mmCIF file of C-alpha atoms in Angstrom:
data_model
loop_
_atom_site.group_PDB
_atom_site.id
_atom_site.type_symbol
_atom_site.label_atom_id
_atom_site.label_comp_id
_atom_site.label_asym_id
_atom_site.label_seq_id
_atom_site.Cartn_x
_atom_site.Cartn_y
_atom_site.Cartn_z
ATOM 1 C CA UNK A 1 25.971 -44.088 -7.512
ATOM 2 C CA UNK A 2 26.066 -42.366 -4.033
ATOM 3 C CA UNK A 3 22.513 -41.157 -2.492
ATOM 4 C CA UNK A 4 24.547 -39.265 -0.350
ATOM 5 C CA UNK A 5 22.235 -36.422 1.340
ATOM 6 C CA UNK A 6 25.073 -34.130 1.239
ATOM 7 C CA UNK A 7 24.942 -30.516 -0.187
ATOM 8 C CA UNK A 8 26.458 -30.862 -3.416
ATOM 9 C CA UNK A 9 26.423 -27.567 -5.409
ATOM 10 C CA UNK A 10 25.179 -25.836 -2.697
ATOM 11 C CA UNK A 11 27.468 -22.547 -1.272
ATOM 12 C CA UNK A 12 27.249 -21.204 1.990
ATOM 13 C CA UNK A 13 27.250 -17.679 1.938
ATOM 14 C CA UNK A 14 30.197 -16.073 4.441
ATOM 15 C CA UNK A 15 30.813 -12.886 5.999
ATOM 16 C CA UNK A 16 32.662 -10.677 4.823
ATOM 17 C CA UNK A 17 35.369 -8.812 6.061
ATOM 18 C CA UNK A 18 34.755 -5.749 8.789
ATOM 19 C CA UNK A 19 33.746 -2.434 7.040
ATOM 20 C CA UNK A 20 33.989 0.388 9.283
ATOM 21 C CA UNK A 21 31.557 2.267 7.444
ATOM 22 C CA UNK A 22 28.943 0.383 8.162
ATOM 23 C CA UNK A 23 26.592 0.917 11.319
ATOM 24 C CA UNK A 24 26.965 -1.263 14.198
ATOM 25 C CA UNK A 25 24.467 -4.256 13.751
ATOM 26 C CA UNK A 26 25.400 -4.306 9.854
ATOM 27 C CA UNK A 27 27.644 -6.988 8.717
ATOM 28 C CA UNK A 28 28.306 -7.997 5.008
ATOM 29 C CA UNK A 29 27.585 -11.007 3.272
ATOM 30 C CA UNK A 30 29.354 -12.849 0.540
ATOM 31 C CA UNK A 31 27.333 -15.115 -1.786
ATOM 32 C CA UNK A 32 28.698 -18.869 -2.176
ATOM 33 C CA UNK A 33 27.489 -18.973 -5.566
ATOM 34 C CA UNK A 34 27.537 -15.665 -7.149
ATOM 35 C CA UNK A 35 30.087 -13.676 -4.987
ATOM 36 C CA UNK A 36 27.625 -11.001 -4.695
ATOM 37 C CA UNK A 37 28.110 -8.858 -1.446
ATOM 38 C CA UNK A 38 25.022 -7.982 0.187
ATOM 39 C CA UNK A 39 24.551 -6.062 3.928
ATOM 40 C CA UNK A 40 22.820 -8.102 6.232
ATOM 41 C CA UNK A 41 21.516 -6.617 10.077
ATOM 42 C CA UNK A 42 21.139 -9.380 12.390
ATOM 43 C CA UNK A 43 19.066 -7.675 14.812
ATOM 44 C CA UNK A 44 16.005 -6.927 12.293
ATOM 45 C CA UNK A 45 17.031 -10.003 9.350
ATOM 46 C CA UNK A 46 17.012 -7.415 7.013
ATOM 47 C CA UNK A 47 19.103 -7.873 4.231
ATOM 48 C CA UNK A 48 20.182 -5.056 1.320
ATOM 49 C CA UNK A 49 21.980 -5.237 -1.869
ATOM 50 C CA UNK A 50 23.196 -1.892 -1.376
ATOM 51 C CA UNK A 51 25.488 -0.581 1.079
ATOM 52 C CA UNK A 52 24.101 1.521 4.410
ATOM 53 C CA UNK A 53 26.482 4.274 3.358
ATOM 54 C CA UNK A 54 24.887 4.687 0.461
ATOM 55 C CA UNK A 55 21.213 5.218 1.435
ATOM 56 C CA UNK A 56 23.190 7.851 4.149
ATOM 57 C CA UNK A 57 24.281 9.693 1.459
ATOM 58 C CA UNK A 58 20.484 10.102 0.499
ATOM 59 C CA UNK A 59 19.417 11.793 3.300
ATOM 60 C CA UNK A 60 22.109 14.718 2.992
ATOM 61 C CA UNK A 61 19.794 16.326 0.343
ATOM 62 C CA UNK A 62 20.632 19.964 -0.817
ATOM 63 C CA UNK A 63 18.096 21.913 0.591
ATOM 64 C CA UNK A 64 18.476 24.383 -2.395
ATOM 65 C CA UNK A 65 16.975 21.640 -4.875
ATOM 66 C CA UNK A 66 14.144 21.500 -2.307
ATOM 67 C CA UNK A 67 13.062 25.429 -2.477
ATOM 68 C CA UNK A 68 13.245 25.311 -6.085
ATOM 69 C CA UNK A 69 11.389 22.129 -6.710
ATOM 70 C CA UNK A 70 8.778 23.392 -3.952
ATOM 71 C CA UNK A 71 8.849 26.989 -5.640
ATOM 72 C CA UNK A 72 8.013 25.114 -8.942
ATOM 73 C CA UNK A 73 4.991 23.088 -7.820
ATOM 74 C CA UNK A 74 3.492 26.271 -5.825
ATOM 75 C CA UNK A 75 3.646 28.305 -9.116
ATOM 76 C CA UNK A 76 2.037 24.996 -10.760
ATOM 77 C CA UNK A 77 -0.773 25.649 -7.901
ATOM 78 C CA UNK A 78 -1.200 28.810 -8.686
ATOM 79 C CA UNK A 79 -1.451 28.474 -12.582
ATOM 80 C CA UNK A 80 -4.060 25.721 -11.692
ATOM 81 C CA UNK A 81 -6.202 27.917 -9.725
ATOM 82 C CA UNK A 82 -6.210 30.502 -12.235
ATOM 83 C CA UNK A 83 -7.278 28.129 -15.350
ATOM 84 C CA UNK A 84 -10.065 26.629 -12.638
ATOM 85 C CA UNK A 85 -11.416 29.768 -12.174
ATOM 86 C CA UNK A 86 -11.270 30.569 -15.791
ATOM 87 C CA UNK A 87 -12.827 27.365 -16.440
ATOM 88 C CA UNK A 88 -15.781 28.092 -13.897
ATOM 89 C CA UNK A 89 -16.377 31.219 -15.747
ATOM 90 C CA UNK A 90 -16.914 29.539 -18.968
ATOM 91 C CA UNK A 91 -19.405 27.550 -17.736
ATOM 92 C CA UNK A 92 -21.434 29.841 -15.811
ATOM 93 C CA UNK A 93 -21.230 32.241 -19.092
ATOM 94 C CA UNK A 94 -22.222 29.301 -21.435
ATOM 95 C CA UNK A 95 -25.109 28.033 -18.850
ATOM 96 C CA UNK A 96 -26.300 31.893 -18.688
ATOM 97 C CA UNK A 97 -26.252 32.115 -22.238
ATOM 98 C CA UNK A 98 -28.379 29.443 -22.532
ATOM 99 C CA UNK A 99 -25.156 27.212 -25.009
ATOM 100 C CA UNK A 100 -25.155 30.692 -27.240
ATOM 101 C CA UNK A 101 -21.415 31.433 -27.562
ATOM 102 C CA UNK A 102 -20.329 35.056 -26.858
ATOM 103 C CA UNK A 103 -17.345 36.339 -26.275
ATOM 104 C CA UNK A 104 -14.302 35.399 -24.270
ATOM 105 C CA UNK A 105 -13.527 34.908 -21.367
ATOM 106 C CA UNK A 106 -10.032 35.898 -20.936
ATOM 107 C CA UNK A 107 -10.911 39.417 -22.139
ATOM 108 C CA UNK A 108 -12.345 42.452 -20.905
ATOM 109 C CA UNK A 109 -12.645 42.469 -17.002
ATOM 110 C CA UNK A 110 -10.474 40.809 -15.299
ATOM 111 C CA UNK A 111 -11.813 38.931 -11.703
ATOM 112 C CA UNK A 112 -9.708 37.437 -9.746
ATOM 113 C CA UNK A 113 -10.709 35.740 -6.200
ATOM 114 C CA UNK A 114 -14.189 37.554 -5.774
ATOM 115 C CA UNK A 115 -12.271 41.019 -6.483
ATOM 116 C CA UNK A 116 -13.094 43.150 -10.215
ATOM 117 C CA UNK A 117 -9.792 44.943 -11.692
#
């Protein structure tokens, strides 16, 4: 037997070839072991398992999927509002009441932010 210090059954990994697509400092990297390609930057050691391009392709979001997704969530806010002021009314009715339940809430006059309608 050989106590060799060599490194058996270890792989360097190796560069792989240019890609134009990728940004400057970005280089690719080929596993020894696995052959898995990862992107490597030299300047920042930060390594990724996806490519650059990819995560570019994130940022070019549609901007109509953002006004409907914001439209959404501001008629959320609003529906909130409305069952919190709703709620409030409850209470104050049930607290003024002294627990006796009387009617509801939701019917008769209709106030909505300090106004009567």
């Amino acid at each position: 037997m050989s106590s060799g210090s060599g490194s058996f059954g270890r792989a360097v990994p190796g560069y792989a070839s240019e890609d134009p697509s990728l940004p400057k400092p970005w280089r690719g990297l080929v596993d020894g072991i696995t052959g898995y390609l990862y992107y490597w930057n030299p300047d920042t050691n930060v390594m990724h398992y996806h490519s650059i391009t990819f995560w570019r392709k994130l940022d070019e979001f549609p901007t109509a999927l953002y006004y409907i997704f914001n439209t959404m969530l501001l008629t959320l806010l609003v529906f909130h509002m409305y069952w919190w002021k709703l709620i409030c009314l409850m209470i104050m009715r049930q607290l003024n009441n002294k627990g006796q339940v009387t009617d509801d809430v939701r019917s008769g006059k209709r106030i909505f932010f300090g106004g009567i309608t």
